[in-house]
Amino acid sequence: MISIAPRRQVTWDWRAAGNFLFGGAGGGFMTLLAVFVATDTPINNILVLIGLALAGLGLFMVWLKIGRPLRFLNVYRNPWTSWMSREAWVANFLFAAGLACLVYGGPIAHGLAALFGLLFLFCQAQILRMARGIPTWRTGAIVPLVLATGLAEGAGLVSLTALGGISLPSWIGMAVGGLAIVRAATMLAYTNALQGGQSPDAVKPGLKTLLWVIVGIGGVAPVILLALPTSGMVAGLVASILVILTGWHMKYQIVCHLGHYQGLALKHEPARGGAAPGTSSRPGWSE
Amino acid sequence: MTRYVMVADLRRCVGCQTCTAACRHANATPTGVQWRRVLDMETGEYPDVRRTFVPVGCMHCEDPPCMTVCPTTATRKRDDGIVTIDYDLCIGCTYCDVACPYQARYKVDKADFAYSDKPTDAEEARYDPKRLGVSTKCDFCAAKIDAGLEKGLTPGVDPEATPACANSCIAGALHFGDIEDPNSNVSKLVAENESFRMHEELGTKPGFYYLWDES
């Protein structure tokens, strides 16, 4: 159905959002794994598998959504202009690099996996950026936001590996807190970019709420938890969980609830019946 | 070069939806799918109110965002400016749907018939399973244009080579033709009247002109 005022898109539902949730976290995790976890430990192989599984789960959820799942190989046909096609290609390279980590190990394989994890994340950001029909997605400010969110989630997931007895550098907490603050800053820039006439009225309350979630619960709260003099492992884990869950909440909201179409508009109302022409009309936009 | 466009005279459109019905008949679109639709926009506050009827649909943009994002190359732009979808290639990811600022695309996953679970004879005769699970949209009746051109007819002038919506318009509001030809009906209408294209600020360069006043 078509509407005059911007309405929420429904073609990209929770399955599409799942790609950004799990794929984004998986990409960020693969990137930060190379930084924080020694590559020569056997446990690293399990972590690589977890990272690939997250990225794979995201892609599987997209596969569940498409109308013609048996034709999925067609997604590779347009890497020249389509970021969705590029994401699919990069996913292949990411899985190949992950496999190389498992079979050969070593810094080169892990470095490549980290690089392709980051590229995978970048493709996801560009997928949203190129959706010109959705004002809250097409803004350039979505790119740093998606990148920072994926990396913050990746750092949070790396931090959670401590539960498995993995020894992490002492500055992992600083990394989680730092990336949470960077993400909060990109969220602020994102909501600022959508002020005024840059987004329809219907999404503005949701954006405001989301800003508070990301800055307050996903930014300030984890940093306080990590900075407390009495902070121990539990506080660090809670902080990481907050960073991950708020990131997933944010991406779900942006894809499923704040993805309103541009809507339709008239630059000039026509002159009819001898009357003078009217002014412009843009229902659903106050500015 | 040829670039086919549609011109809608907003002063003439009466909102009768005949173009919508003609399109549905010509293209056998399923229930709820209207490639050509007419919006009924009410604006202002009493006593200064206005009502405008606005035909919308695929704008056949010069820089179509739907084509750029399509991962399968199913969406293409022909040399004459018409944007088409190859229903054999499309995977139904609907990326084009969120890339289109004009809400011109539709995806139907299950066969849906007008009167019951079973198709009428007419629906059965024209049912096309290729259109299930993929994105669909207006193609300016491209097959009809091509067939007309093969017979030496002129799109926008000869009804046999003109989209169904423009042919059916009772008010003379919808016009179709080649904007690159200075002598075409659409070129003259755009030259002789004030016109705009929707969401031009997004850089899509739509092939759908709205006339709103005399020059």
Tab-separated table of C-alpha atoms in Angstrom, chain A residues 32-271:
chain	number	residue	atom	x	y	z
A	32	LEU	CA	38.676	-7.232	17.600
A	33	LEU	CA	39.527	-10.881	18.121
A	34	ALA	CA	42.815	-10.336	16.316
A	35	VAL	CA	43.587	-7.443	18.638
A	36	PHE	CA	42.775	-9.005	21.984
A	37	VAL	CA	43.159	-12.757	21.815
A	38	ALA	CA	46.489	-14.444	21.148
A	39	THR	CA	46.237	-16.293	17.845
A	40	ASP	CA	48.266	-19.308	18.910
A	41	THR	CA	45.827	-20.533	21.548
A	42	PRO	CA	43.512	-23.477	20.759
A	43	ILE	CA	40.568	-21.626	22.265
A	44	ASN	CA	40.997	-19.004	19.558
A	45	ASN	CA	39.660	-21.481	17.005
A	46	ILE	CA	36.409	-21.730	18.933
A	47	LEU	CA	36.143	-17.951	19.058
A	48	VAL	CA	36.725	-17.695	15.309
A	49	LEU	CA	33.927	-20.199	14.812
A	50	ILE	CA	31.650	-18.138	17.060
A	51	GLY	CA	32.419	-14.994	15.032
A	52	LEU	CA	31.726	-16.761	11.747
A	53	ALA	CA	28.563	-18.288	13.168
A	54	LEU	CA	27.276	-14.838	14.111
A	55	ALA	CA	27.951	-13.464	10.616
A	56	GLY	CA	26.437	-16.606	9.103
A	57	LEU	CA	23.359	-16.340	11.305
A	58	GLY	CA	22.811	-12.789	10.083
A	59	LEU	CA	23.031	-13.881	6.457
A	60	PHE	CA	20.772	-16.845	7.129
A	61	MET	CA	18.130	-14.499	8.499
A	62	VAL	CA	18.265	-12.468	5.299
A	63	TRP	CA	17.862	-15.690	3.349
A	64	LEU	CA	14.721	-16.413	5.369
A	65	LYS	CA	13.323	-13.068	4.255
A	66	ILE	CA	13.868	-13.085	0.505
A	67	GLY	CA	10.948	-13.989	-1.707
A	68	ARG	CA	12.871	-16.429	-3.901
A	69	PRO	CA	15.322	-18.200	-1.582
A	70	LEU	CA	16.385	-20.785	-4.183
A	71	ARG	CA	17.774	-17.995	-6.335
A	72	PHE	CA	20.045	-16.683	-3.598
A	73	LEU	CA	23.170	-17.055	-5.741
A	74	ASN	CA	21.911	-14.142	-7.862
A	75	VAL	CA	22.913	-11.866	-5.008
A	76	TYR	CA	26.496	-12.011	-6.294
A	77	ARG	CA	25.660	-10.538	-9.687
A	78	ASN	CA	26.089	-6.826	-9.032
A	79	PRO	CA	29.173	-5.996	-6.954
A	80	TRP	CA	29.770	-2.980	-9.228
A	81	THR	CA	27.064	-0.849	-7.629
A	82	SER	CA	25.160	-2.830	-4.990
A	83	TRP	CA	26.395	-2.904	-1.417
A	84	MET	CA	24.216	-5.937	-0.745
A	85	SER	CA	26.103	-7.790	-3.439
A	86	ARG	CA	29.399	-6.535	-2.025
A	87	GLU	CA	28.377	-7.691	1.450
A	88	ALA	CA	27.761	-11.180	0.056
A	89	TRP	CA	31.183	-11.243	-1.616
A	90	VAL	CA	32.956	-9.924	1.473
A	91	ALA	CA	31.179	-12.575	3.554
A	92	ASN	CA	32.801	-15.222	1.347
A	93	PHE	CA	36.230	-13.697	1.913
A	94	LEU	CA	35.504	-13.460	5.634
A	95	PHE	CA	34.609	-17.150	5.804
A	96	ALA	CA	37.674	-18.066	3.736
A	97	ALA	CA	39.915	-16.051	6.055
A	98	GLY	CA	38.217	-17.653	9.067
A	99	LEU	CA	38.866	-21.076	7.596
A	100	ALA	CA	42.506	-20.111	7.070
A	101	CYS	CA	42.662	-19.138	10.766
A	102	LEU	CA	41.384	-22.589	11.718
A	103	VAL	CA	43.619	-24.532	9.343
A	104	TYR	CA	46.833	-22.526	9.297
A	105	GLY	CA	46.530	-19.954	12.078
A	106	GLY	CA	49.106	-17.221	12.291
A	107	PRO	CA	48.930	-13.445	12.248
A	108	ILE	CA	48.335	-13.103	8.501
A	109	ALA	CA	45.192	-15.234	8.509
A	110	HIS	CA	43.902	-13.508	11.631
A	111	GLY	CA	44.768	-10.118	10.216
A	112	LEU	CA	42.821	-10.901	7.043
A	113	ALA	CA	39.856	-12.143	9.064
A	114	ALA	CA	39.927	-8.893	11.045
A	115	LEU	CA	40.094	-6.839	7.851
A	116	PHE	CA	37.199	-8.674	6.203
A	117	GLY	CA	35.195	-8.432	9.424
A	118	LEU	CA	35.601	-4.667	9.286
A	119	LEU	CA	34.752	-4.581	5.579
A	120	PHE	CA	31.643	-6.673	6.259
A	121	LEU	CA	30.589	-4.091	8.817
A	122	PHE	CA	31.268	-1.274	6.367
A	123	CYS	CA	29.117	-2.974	3.718
A	124	GLN	CA	26.253	-3.174	6.191
A	125	ALA	CA	26.551	0.531	6.938
A	126	GLN	CA	26.547	1.340	3.216
A	127	ILE	CA	23.521	-0.873	2.595
A	128	LEU	CA	21.508	1.401	4.848
A	129	ARG	CA	23.163	4.553	3.505
A	130	MET	CA	22.105	3.742	-0.073
A	131	ALA	CA	18.441	3.227	0.787
A	132	ARG	CA	17.394	6.609	-0.571
A	133	GLY	CA	13.721	6.039	0.151
A	134	ILE	CA	14.229	6.007	3.928
A	135	PRO	CA	15.379	9.312	5.482
A	136	THR	CA	16.673	7.732	8.709
A	137	TRP	CA	18.841	5.294	6.766
A	138	ARG	CA	20.197	7.398	3.930
A	139	THR	CA	21.965	9.968	6.082
A	140	GLY	CA	25.760	9.816	5.945
A	141	ALA	CA	25.792	9.781	9.754
A	142	ILE	CA	24.532	6.190	9.702
A	143	VAL	CA	27.924	4.920	8.494
A	144	PRO	CA	30.029	5.863	11.552
A	145	LEU	CA	27.126	4.826	13.783
A	146	VAL	CA	26.910	1.311	12.353
A	147	LEU	CA	30.697	0.938	12.359
A	148	ALA	CA	31.061	2.137	15.961
A	149	THR	CA	28.153	-0.050	17.055
A	150	GLY	CA	29.610	-3.173	15.459
A	151	LEU	CA	33.009	-2.550	16.985
A	152	ALA	CA	31.546	-1.779	20.426
A	153	GLU	CA	29.531	-5.010	20.278
A	154	GLY	CA	32.622	-6.867	19.101
A	155	ALA	CA	34.612	-5.539	22.053
A	156	GLY	CA	31.771	-6.489	24.380
A	157	LEU	CA	31.702	-10.031	23.010
A	158	VAL	CA	35.475	-10.341	23.332
A	159	SER	CA	35.151	-9.198	26.924
A	160	LEU	CA	32.524	-11.886	27.546
A	161	THR	CA	35.018	-14.567	26.506
A	162	ALA	CA	36.564	-14.068	29.939
A	163	LEU	CA	33.685	-16.245	31.134
A	164	GLY	CA	35.359	-19.096	29.272
A	165	GLY	CA	38.562	-18.545	31.208
A	166	ILE	CA	40.322	-16.761	28.364
A	167	SER	CA	43.022	-14.399	29.438
A	168	LEU	CA	42.497	-10.942	28.031
A	169	PRO	CA	44.698	-7.843	28.198
A	170	SER	CA	43.965	-5.599	31.162
A	171	TRP	CA	42.859	-2.762	28.885
A	172	ILE	CA	39.879	-4.689	27.415
A	173	GLY	CA	37.628	-2.763	29.806
A	174	MET	CA	39.009	0.528	28.534
A	175	ALA	CA	38.357	-0.628	24.971
A	176	VAL	CA	34.746	-1.535	25.738
A	177	GLY	CA	34.142	1.750	27.560
A	178	GLY	CA	35.964	3.783	24.923
A	179	LEU	CA	34.025	2.255	22.043
A	180	ALA	CA	30.756	2.737	23.953
A	181	ILE	CA	31.576	6.444	24.256
A	182	VAL	CA	32.542	6.667	20.577
A	183	ARG	CA	29.251	4.987	19.711
A	184	ALA	CA	27.335	7.453	21.893
A	185	ALA	CA	29.067	10.321	20.072
A	186	THR	CA	28.147	8.890	16.664
A	187	MET	CA	24.562	8.424	17.879
A	188	LEU	CA	24.463	12.082	18.883
A	189	ALA	CA	25.786	13.066	15.456
A	190	TYR	CA	23.211	10.772	13.826
A	191	THR	CA	20.232	12.243	15.669
A	192	ASN	CA	21.539	15.768	15.026
A	193	ALA	CA	21.778	14.990	11.311
A	194	LEU	CA	18.098	14.007	11.357
A	195	GLN	CA	16.827	17.138	13.068
A	196	GLY	CA	14.542	19.662	11.395
A	197	GLY	CA	13.584	18.874	7.839
A	198	GLN	CA	15.890	15.891	7.538
A	199	SER	CA	13.437	13.317	8.891
A	200	PRO	CA	9.656	12.975	9.061
A	201	ASP	CA	7.809	13.961	12.223
A	202	ALA	CA	6.732	10.397	12.970
A	203	VAL	CA	10.262	9.192	13.738
A	204	LYS	CA	11.426	12.069	15.911
A	205	PRO	CA	10.115	10.815	19.294
A	206	GLY	CA	11.660	7.394	18.621
A	207	LEU	CA	14.999	8.941	17.736
A	208	LYS	CA	14.976	10.942	20.943
A	209	THR	CA	14.320	7.827	23.016
A	210	LEU	CA	17.004	5.913	21.187
A	211	LEU	CA	19.537	8.649	21.840
A	212	TRP	CA	18.922	8.329	25.571
A	213	VAL	CA	19.194	4.545	25.423
A	214	ILE	CA	22.522	4.617	23.604
A	215	VAL	CA	24.048	7.515	25.532
A	216	GLY	CA	22.660	6.613	28.947
A	217	ILE	CA	22.280	2.847	29.171
A	218	GLY	CA	24.737	1.941	26.421
A	219	GLY	CA	27.349	4.650	27.066
A	220	VAL	CA	27.439	6.316	30.480
A	221	ALA	CA	26.254	3.312	32.519
A	222	PRO	CA	28.913	0.884	31.210
A	223	VAL	CA	31.643	3.494	31.657
A	224	ILE	CA	30.591	4.086	35.276
A	225	LEU	CA	30.514	0.343	35.908
A	226	LEU	CA	33.995	-0.066	34.441
A	227	ALA	CA	35.428	2.982	36.221
A	228	LEU	CA	34.238	2.161	39.725
A	229	PRO	CA	37.211	1.529	42.034
A	230	THR	CA	35.555	-1.676	43.164
A	231	SER	CA	34.926	-2.868	39.609
A	232	GLY	CA	35.647	-6.506	39.157
A	233	MET	CA	34.961	-9.067	36.524
A	234	VAL	CA	31.205	-9.064	37.130
A	235	ALA	CA	30.949	-5.299	36.628
A	236	GLY	CA	32.952	-5.642	33.410
A	237	LEU	CA	30.673	-8.380	32.127
A	238	VAL	CA	27.527	-6.428	32.971
A	239	ALA	CA	28.975	-3.402	31.186
A	240	SER	CA	29.713	-5.523	28.108
A	241	ILE	CA	26.218	-7.000	28.097
A	242	LEU	CA	24.739	-3.495	28.287
A	243	VAL	CA	26.854	-2.376	25.333
A	244	ILE	CA	25.810	-5.382	23.242
A	245	LEU	CA	22.096	-5.333	24.062
A	246	THR	CA	21.692	-1.588	23.554
A	247	GLY	CA	23.446	-1.885	20.194
A	248	TRP	CA	21.103	-4.649	19.091
A	249	HIS	CA	18.114	-2.679	20.355
A	250	MET	CA	19.252	0.369	18.411
A	251	LYS	CA	19.697	-1.501	15.122
A	252	TYR	CA	16.367	-3.262	15.499
A	253	GLN	CA	14.629	0.050	16.154
A	254	ILE	CA	16.288	1.822	13.232
A	255	VAL	CA	15.475	-0.972	10.772
A	256	CYS	CA	12.030	-2.031	11.948
A	257	HIS	CA	10.461	0.947	13.716
A	258	LEU	CA	12.168	4.119	12.521
A	259	GLY	CA	12.479	3.167	8.857
A	260	HIS	CA	9.773	5.433	7.470
A	261	TYR	CA	9.491	6.095	3.766
A	262	GLN	CA	10.116	9.545	2.336
A	263	GLY	CA	6.401	9.982	1.707
A	264	LEU	CA	4.985	11.925	-1.202
A	265	ALA	CA	4.952	15.673	-1.691
A	266	LEU	CA	3.894	18.431	-4.032
A	267	LYS	CA	6.266	21.280	-4.769
A	268	HIS	CA	3.316	23.350	-6.034
A	269	GLU	CA	-0.400	22.871	-5.704
A	270	PRO	CA	-2.100	23.429	-9.031
A	271	ALA	CA	-4.023	26.506	-10.152
